[in-house]
Coordinates of C-alpha atoms and ligand atoms in Angstrom, one line a residue:
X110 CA 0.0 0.0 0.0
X111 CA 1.8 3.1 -0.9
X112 CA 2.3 6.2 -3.3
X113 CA 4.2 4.8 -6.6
X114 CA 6.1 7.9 -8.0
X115 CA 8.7 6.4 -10.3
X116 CA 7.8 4.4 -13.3
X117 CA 4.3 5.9 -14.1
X118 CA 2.9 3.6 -17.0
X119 CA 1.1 4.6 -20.3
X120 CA -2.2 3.8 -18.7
X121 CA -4.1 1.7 -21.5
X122 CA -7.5 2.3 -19.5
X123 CA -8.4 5.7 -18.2
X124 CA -11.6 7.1 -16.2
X125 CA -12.4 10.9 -15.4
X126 CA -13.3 10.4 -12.0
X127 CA -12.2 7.0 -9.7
X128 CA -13.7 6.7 -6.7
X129 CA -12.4 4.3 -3.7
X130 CA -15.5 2.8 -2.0
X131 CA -18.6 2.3 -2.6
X132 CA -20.1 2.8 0.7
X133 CA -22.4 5.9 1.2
X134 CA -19.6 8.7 0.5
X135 CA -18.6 6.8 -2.4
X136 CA -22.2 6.2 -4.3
X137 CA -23.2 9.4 -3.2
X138 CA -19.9 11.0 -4.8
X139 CA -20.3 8.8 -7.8
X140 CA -24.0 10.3 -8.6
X141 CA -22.8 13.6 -8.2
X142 CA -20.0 13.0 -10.3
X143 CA -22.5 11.7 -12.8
X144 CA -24.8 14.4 -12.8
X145 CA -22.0 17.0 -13.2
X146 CA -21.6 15.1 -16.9
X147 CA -18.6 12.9 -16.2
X148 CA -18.1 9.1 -16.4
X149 CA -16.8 7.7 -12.8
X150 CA -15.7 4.3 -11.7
X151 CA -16.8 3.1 -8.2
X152 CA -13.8 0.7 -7.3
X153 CA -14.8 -1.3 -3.8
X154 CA -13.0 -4.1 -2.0
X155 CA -15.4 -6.5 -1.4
X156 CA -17.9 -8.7 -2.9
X157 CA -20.8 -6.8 -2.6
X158 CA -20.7 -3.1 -1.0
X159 CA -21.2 -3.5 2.7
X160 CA -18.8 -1.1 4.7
X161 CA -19.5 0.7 8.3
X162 CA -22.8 2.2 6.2
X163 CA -24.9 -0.7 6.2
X164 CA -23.7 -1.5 9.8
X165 CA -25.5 1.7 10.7
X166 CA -28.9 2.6 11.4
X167 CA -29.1 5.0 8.1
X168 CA -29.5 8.1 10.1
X169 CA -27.8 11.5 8.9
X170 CA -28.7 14.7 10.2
X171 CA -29.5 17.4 7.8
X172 CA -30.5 21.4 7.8
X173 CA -33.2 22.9 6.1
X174 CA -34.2 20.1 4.1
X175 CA -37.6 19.8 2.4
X176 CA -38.4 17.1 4.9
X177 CA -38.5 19.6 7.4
X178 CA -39.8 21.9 6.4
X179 CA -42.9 19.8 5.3
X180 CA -43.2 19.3 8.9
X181 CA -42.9 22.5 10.2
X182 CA -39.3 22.7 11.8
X183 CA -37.6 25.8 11.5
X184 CA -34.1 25.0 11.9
X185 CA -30.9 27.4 10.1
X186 CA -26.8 26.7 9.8
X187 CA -26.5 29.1 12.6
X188 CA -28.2 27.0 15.1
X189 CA -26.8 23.2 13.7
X190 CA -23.5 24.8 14.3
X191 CA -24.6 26.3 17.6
X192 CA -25.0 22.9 18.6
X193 CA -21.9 21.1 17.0
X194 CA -19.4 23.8 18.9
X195 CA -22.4 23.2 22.3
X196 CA -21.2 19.3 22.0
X197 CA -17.8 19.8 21.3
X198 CA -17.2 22.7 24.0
X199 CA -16.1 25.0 20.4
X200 CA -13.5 22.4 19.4
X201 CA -15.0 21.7 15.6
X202 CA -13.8 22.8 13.0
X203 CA -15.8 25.9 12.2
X204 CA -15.3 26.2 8.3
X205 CA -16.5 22.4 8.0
X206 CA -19.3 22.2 10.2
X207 CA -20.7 25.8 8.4
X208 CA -20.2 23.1 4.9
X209 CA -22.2 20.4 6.1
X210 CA -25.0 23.1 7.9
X211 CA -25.6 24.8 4.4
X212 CA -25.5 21.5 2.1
X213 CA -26.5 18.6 4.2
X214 CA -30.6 20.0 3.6
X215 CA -29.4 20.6 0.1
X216 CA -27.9 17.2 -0.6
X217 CA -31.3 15.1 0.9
X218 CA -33.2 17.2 -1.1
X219 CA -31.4 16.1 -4.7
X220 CA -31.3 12.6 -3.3
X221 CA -34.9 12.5 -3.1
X222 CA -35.6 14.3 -6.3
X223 CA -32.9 13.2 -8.7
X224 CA -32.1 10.1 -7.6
X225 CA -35.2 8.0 -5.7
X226 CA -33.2 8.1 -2.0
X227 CA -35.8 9.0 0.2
X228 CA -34.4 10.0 3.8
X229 CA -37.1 10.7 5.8
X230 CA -37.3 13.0 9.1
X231 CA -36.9 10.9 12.1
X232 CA -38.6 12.5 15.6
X233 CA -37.0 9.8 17.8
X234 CA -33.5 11.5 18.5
X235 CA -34.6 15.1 18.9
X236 CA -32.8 16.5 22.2
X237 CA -29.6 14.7 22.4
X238 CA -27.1 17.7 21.1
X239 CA -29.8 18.5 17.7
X240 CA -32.1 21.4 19.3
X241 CA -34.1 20.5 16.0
X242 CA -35.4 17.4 14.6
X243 CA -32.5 16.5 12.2
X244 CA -32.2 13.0 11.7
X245 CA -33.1 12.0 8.0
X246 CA -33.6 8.0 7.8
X247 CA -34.5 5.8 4.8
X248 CA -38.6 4.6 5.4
X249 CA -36.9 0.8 6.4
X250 CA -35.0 2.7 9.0
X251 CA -31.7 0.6 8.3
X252 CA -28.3 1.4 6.6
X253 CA -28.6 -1.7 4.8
X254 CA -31.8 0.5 3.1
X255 CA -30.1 3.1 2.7
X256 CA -27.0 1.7 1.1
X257 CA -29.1 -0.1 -1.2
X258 CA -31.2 2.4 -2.5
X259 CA -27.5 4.3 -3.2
X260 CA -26.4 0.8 -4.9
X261 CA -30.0 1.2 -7.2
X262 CA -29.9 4.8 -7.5
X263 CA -26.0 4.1 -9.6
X264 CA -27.4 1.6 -11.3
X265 CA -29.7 3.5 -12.5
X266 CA -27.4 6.4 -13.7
X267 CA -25.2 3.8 -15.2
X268 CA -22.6 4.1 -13.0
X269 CA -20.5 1.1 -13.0
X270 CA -19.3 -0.5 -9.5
X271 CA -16.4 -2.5 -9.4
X272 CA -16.3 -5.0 -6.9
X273 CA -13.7 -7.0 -5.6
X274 CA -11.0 -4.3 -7.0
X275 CA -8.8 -3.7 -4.0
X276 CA -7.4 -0.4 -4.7
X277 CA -3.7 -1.0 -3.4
X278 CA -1.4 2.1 -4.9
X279 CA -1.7 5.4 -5.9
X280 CA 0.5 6.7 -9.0
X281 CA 1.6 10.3 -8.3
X282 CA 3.3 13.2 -10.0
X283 CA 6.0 15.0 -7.4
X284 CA 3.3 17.3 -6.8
X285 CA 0.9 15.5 -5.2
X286 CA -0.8 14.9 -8.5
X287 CA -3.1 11.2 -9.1
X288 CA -2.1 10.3 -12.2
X289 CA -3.6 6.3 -11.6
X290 CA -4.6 3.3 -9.3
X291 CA -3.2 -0.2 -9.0
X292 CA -5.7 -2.5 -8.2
X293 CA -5.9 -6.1 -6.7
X294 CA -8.5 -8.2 -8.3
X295 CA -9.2 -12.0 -7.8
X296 CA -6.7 -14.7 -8.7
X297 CA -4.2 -12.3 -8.4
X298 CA -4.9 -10.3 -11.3
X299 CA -3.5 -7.1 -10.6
X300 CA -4.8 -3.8 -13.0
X301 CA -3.8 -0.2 -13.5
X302 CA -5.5 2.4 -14.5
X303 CA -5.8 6.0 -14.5
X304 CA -8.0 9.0 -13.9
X305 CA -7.7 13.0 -13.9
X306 CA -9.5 13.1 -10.3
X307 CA -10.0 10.8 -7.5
X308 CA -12.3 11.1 -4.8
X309 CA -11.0 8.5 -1.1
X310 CA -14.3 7.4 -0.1
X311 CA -12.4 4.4 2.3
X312 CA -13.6 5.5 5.8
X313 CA -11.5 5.4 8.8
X314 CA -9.0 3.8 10.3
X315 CA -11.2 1.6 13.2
X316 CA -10.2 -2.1 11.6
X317 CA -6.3 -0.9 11.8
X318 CA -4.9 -2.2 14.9
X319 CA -2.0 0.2 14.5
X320 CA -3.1 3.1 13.7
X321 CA -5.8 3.1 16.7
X322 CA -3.0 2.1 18.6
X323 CA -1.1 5.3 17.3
X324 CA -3.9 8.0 17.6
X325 CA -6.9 6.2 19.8
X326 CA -4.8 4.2 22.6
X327 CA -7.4 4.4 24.8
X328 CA -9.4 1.9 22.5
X329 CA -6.6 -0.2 21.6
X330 CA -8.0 -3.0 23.3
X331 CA -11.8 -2.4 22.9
X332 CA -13.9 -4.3 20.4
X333 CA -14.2 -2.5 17.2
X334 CA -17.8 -2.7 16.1
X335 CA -17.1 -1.3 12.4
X336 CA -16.7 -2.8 9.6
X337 CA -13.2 -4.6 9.1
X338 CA -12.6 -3.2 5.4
X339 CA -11.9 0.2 7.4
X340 CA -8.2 0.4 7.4
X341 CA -7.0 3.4 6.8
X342 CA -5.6 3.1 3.6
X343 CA -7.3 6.4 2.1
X344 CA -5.9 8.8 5.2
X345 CA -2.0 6.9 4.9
X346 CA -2.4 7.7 1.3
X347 CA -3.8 11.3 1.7
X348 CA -0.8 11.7 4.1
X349 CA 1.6 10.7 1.9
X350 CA 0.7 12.9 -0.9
X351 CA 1.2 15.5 1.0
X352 CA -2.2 16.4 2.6
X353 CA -2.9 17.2 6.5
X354 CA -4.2 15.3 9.1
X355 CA -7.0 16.6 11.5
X356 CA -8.6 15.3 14.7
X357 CA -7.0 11.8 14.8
X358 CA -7.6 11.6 18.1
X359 CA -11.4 11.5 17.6
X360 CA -13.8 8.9 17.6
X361 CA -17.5 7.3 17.8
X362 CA -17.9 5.3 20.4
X363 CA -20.4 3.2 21.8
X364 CA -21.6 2.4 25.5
X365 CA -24.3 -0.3 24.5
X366 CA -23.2 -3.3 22.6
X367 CA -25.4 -6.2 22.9
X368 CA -22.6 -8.9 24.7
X369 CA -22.0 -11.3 23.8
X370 CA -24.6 -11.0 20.5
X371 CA -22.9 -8.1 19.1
X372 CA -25.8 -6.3 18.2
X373 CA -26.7 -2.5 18.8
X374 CA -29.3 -1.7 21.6
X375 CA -31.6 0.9 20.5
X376 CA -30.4 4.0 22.6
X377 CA -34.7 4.9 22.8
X378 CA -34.9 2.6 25.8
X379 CA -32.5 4.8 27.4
X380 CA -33.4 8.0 26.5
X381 CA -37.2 6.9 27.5
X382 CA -36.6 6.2 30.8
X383 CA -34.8 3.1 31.0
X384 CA -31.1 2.6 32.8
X385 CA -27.6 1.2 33.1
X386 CA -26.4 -1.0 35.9
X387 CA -22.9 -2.1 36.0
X388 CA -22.5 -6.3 37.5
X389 CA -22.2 -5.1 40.8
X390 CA -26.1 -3.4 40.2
X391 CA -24.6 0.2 40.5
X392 CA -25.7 3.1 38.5
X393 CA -22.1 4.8 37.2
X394 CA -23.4 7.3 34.6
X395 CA -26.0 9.8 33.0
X396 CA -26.6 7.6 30.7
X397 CA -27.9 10.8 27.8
X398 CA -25.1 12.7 28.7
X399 CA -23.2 11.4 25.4
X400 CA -23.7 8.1 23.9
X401 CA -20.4 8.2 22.1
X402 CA -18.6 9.1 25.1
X403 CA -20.3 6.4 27.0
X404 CA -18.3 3.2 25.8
X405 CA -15.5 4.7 28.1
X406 CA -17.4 4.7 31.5
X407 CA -19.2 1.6 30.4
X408 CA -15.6 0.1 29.8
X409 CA -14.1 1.2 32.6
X410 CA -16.7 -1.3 35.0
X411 CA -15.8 -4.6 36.0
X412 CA -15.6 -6.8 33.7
X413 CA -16.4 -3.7 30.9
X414 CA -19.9 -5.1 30.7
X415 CA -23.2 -3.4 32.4
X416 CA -26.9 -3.9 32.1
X417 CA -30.0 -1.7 30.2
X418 CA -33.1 -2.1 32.3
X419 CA -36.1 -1.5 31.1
X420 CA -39.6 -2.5 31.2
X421 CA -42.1 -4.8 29.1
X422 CA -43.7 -1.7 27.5
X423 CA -41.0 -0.3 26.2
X424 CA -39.6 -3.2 24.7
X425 CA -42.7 -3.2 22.7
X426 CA -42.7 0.3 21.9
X427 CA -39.1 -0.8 20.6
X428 CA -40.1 -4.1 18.4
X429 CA -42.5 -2.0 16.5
X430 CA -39.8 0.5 15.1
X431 CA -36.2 -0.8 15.8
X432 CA -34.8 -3.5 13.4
X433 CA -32.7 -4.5 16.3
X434 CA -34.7 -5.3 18.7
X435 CA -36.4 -7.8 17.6
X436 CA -33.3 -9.4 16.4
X437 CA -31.9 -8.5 20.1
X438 CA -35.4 -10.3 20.6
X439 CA -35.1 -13.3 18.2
X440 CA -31.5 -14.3 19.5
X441 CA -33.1 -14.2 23.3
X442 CA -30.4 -11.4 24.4
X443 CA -33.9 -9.7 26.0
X444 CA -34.2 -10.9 29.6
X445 CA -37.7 -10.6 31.4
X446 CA -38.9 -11.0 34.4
X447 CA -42.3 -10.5 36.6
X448 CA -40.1 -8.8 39.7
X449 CA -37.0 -7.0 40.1
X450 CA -36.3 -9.7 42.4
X451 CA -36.3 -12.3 39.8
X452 CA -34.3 -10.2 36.9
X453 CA -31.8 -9.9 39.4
X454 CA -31.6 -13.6 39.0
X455 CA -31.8 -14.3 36.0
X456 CA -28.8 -11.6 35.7
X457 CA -26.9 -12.4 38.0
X458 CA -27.3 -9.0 40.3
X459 CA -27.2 -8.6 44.3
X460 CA -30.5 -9.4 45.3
X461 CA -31.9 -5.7 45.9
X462 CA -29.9 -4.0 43.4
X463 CA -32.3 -3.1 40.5
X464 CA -35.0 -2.6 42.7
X465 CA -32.8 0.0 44.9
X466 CA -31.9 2.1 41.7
X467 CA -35.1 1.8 40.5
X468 CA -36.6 3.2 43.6
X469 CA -34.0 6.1 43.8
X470 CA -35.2 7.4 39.9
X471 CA -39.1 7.1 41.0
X472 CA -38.0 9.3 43.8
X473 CA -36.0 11.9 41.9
X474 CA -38.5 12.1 39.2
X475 CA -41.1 12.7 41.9
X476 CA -39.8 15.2 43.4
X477 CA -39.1 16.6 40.1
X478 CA -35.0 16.8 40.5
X479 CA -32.1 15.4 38.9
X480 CA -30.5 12.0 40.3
X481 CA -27.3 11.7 41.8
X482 CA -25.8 11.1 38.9
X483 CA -27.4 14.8 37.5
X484 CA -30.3 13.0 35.0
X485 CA -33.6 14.3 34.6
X486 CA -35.9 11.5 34.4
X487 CA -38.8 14.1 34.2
X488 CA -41.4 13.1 31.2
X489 CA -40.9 9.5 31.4
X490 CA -43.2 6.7 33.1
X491 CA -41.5 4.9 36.4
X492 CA -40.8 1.1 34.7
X493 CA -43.8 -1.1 35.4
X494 CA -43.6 -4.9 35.5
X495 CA -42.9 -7.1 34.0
X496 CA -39.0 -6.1 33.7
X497 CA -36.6 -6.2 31.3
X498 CA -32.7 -6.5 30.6
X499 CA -30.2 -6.7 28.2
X500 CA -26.2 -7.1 29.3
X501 CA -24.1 -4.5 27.1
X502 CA -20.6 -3.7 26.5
X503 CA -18.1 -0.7 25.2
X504 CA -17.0 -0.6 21.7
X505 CA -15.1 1.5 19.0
X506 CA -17.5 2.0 16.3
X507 CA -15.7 4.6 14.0
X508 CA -12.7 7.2 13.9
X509 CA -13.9 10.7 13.2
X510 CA -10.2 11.9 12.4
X511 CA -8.6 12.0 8.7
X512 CA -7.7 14.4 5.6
X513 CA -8.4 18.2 6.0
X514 CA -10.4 19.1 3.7
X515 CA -11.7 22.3 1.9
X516 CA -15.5 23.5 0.8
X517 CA -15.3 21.5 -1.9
X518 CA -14.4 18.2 -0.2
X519 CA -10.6 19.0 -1.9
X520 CA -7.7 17.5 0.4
X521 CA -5.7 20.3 1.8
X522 CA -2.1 20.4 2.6
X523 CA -1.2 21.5 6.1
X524 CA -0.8 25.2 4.4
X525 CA -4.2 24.9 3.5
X526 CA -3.4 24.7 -0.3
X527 CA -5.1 22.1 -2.1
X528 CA -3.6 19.0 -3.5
X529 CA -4.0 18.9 -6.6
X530 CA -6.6 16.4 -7.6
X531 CA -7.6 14.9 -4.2
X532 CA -10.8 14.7 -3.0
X533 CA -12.1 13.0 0.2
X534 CA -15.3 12.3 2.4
X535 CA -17.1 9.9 4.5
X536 CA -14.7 8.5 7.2
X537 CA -11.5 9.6 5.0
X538 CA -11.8 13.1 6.1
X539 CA -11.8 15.0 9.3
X540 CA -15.2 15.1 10.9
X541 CA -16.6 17.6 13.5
X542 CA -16.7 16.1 16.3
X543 CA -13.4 17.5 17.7
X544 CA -10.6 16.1 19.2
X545 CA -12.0 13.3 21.1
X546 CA -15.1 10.9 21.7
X547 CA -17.4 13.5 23.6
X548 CA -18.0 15.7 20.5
X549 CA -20.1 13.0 18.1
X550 CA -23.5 14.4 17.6
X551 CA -25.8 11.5 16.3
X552 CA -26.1 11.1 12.7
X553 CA -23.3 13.5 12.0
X554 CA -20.9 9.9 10.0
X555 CA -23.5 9.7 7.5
X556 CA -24.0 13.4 7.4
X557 CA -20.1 13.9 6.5
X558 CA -20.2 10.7 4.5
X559 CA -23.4 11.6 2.1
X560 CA -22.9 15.7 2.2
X561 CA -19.0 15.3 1.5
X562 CA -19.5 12.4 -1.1
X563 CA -22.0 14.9 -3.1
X564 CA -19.4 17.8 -2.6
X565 CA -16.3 15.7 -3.9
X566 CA -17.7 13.9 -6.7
X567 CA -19.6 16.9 -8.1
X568 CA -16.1 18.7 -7.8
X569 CA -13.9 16.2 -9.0
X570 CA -16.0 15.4 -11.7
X571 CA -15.6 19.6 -12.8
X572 CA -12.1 19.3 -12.2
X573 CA -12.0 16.3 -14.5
X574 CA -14.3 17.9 -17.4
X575 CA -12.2 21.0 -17.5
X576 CA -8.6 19.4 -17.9
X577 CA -10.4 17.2 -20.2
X578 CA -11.1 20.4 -22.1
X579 CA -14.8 18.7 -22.1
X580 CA -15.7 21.9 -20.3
Ligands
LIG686 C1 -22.6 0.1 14.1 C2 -22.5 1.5 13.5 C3 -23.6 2.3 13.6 C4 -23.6 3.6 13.1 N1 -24.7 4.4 13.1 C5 -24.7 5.6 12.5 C6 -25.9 6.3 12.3 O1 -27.0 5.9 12.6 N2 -25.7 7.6 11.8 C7 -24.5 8.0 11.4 O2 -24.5 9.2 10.9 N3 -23.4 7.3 11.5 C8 -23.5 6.1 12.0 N4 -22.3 5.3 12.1 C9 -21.1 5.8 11.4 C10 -21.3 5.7 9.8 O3 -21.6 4.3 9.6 C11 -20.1 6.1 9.0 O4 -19.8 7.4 9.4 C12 -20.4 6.1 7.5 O5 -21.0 4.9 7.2 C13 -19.1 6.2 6.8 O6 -19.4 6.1 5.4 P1 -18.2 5.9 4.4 O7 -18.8 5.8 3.0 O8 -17.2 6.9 4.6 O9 -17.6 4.4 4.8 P2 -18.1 2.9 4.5 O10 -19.5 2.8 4.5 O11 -17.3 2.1 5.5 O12 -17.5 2.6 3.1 C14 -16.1 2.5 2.8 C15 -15.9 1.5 1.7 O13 -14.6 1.6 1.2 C16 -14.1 0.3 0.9 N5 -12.7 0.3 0.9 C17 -11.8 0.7 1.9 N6 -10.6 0.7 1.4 C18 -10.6 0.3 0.1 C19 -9.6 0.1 -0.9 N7 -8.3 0.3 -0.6 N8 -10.0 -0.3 -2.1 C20 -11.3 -0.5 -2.4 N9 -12.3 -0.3 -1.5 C21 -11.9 0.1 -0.2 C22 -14.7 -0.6 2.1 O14 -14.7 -1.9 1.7 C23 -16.1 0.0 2.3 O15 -17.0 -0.6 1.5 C24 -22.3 4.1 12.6 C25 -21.2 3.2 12.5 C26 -21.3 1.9 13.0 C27 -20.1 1.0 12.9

């Protein structure tokens, strides 16, 4: 995996615009490339396009789109990045969180419009860092959905994916300019090609060991709940052509994987009025403060495991909108019980434990104050019988840090000149979440990953057409 800069081939086979990945900043750049009037490749890894995208729950916050206005919510840039320097105590990056506050509203629209992607406002997250309803989700409310409705929209278009193409090497000019790709296909074929722009669409770094070990240490032994084709290779190669690094040290985080299933626990159980117990039955944190931050107190437990606790009607409330629980529920990682007396059995609590936090939230909402641990439970139900729990743990689920990047999506060096034909999005490029893993506002990955990918490919794709003399 590196930059080749000697022996630059007569390249038999040559595309506009390449694109690395074809996960939702890849696709998305590749349409916009499309509709700005130049042919693009899509070159992805695997077999079939996967990536951290369809791992997710499809959610992506966006400003002023149609969606909400069709709904009535007033929202502006000014207040989205109110809230992004709120959750990041002023640490984003100002210039890029302005971007993604003036096109995100934009780029949902087209997607809808143009291309058949309908992302749909989402009421369930409001409150947690958004002031406004933001969260645009496919109507399936999966990333699966919502990568595959990308996958149809290129089709389409004609835009052609390759899959199984393993992008391995750049070919550069001393400048920092792309002149080609080296590409690893099955049975060892190996094929070059080149291109006038290329767009790094390869996410993060979370399935590179090493590099988490160099910028995340505090996660160098957590599970990394990401998908595994995330290794950095985009950001190494960005770096070697010259271009900056931003924010490294950031990541998404999460406090509430299902253990040992592996699966995502819908955060609404929490955020309506259900809890967290570590094995000893303790309470340890406001549990809305910040999901992302959360996998570190939830790590730091015994054991790194805890409980959710909640109740029988919320679960159902859950099984009629969440895609995970019920396959939480059809693996039997939901635990129920008629008493707290008996979940604490069948979880292997002190006898007392649940019931004792339990009691100590009924009070504080009652008397209409915070809990010890500074939560409002105000608004929510007190948990009825029967009970519910499901055992959780910490894990890494994506880096926020990579390429700086300018308005266009266009790889900067570090003195903020542009490389010359480098574009990035997605989980290549710098996100805003600042430094570290308190700053994630939900729905902000696919935000930078489908508001970026528009950005670059409709940039590259001008670049391309004009050195093409095309335009
Ligand atoms: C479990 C989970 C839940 C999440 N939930 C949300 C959510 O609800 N909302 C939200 O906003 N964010 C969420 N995120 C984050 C979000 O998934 C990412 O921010 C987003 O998907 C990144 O998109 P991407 O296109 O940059 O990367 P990906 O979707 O990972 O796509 C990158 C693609 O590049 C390919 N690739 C990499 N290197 C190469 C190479 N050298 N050659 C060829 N192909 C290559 C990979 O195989 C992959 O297909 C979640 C993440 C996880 C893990």
């Amino acid at each position: 995996m590196s930059i080749i800069r000697n022996d630059i081939p007569e390249f038999e086979f040559s595309v506009p615009v390449a694109v690395i990945g074809a996960g939702a900043c890849g696709l998305t750049a590749a349409l916009a490339a499309h509709d700005a009037g130049a042919e693009v490749l899509v070159l992805e890894r695997d077999k079939r396009p996967w990536g951290s995208t369809s791992m997710s729950l499809g959610a992506m916050c966006a400003i002023n789109s149609a969606e909400q206005r069709r709904h009535g919510v007033e929202d502006s840039v000014e207040l989205f990045v109110a809230d992004v320097m709120a959750k990041t105590e002023g640490r984003a990056d100002a210039a890029l969180t302005r971007v993604i506050g003036r096109e995100s509203g934009r780029v949902v629209d087209w997607l809808a419009a143009s291309h058949q992607v309908p992302l749909l406002l989402d009421f369930k997250w409001t409150g947690l860092g958004h002031s406004r309803p933001r969260l645009h989700i496919p109507p399936g409310r999966s990333g699966e959905e919502m990568l595959a409705l990308l996958g149809a929209a290129c089709e389409r278009a004609g835009v052609q994916v390759m899959t199984e193409a393993h992008v391995t090497d750049l070919y550069a000019d001393p400048d920092g300019r792309v002149r080609g790709l080296r590409v690893a296909r099955p049975g060892g074929v190996v094929e070059v090609l080149g291109c006038e722009a290329i767009v790094l669409a390869t996410c993060g770094f979370g399935g590179n060991q090493a590099m988490i070990a160099r910028y995340i240490p505090e996660m160098a032994g957590a599970r990394y709940f990401g998908h595994e084709g995330n290794q950095g290779e985009g950001i190494e190669w960005g770096e070697q052509l010259g271009g900056a690094l931003a924010d490294m040290t950031a990541y998404q985080g999460l406090g509430t994987l299902a253990d040992p299933q592996q699966m995502i626990v819908p955060h609404p159980l929490l955020l309506e009025g259900g809890f967290l117990v570590n094995v000893a039955g303790q309470r340890f944190t406001h549990e809305n403060a910040n999901i992302s931050g959360m996998c570190v107190p939830v790590l730091a437990q015994p054991r790194g495991l805890a409980w959710v606790v909640f109740d029988g009607r919320r679960n159902q409330a859950c099984l009629a909108h969440s895609v995970e629980q019920r396959q939480l529920a059809e693996v039997g990682a939901i635990r129920q019980a008629g008493s707290w007396a008996e979940l604490e059995k069948l979880c292997n609590l002190p006898d007392g434990s649940l019931e004792r936090e339990n009691a100590a939230i009924d009070a504080a909402r009652a008397a209409g104050q915070p809990d010890r641990l500074g939560r409002s439970f105000e608004g929510t139900e007190p948990l009825q019988a029967p009970f519910c729990a499901l055992r959780v743990t910490g894990a890494l689920f994506h880096t926020q840090g990579g390429l700086a990047i300018d308005d266009h999506a266009q790889v900067l060096r570090s003195d903020g000149t542009p490389l010359p034909n480098l574009f990035a999005g997605g989980g290549a490029a710098r996100s805003i979440s600042g430094p570290d893993v308190t700053g994630y506002l939900p729905a902000v990955g696919i935000a930078m990953a489908i508001t970026l990918g528009a950005l670059a490919g409709d940039a590259a794709a001008r670049l391309a057409l004009s050195r093409d003399g095309t335009a």
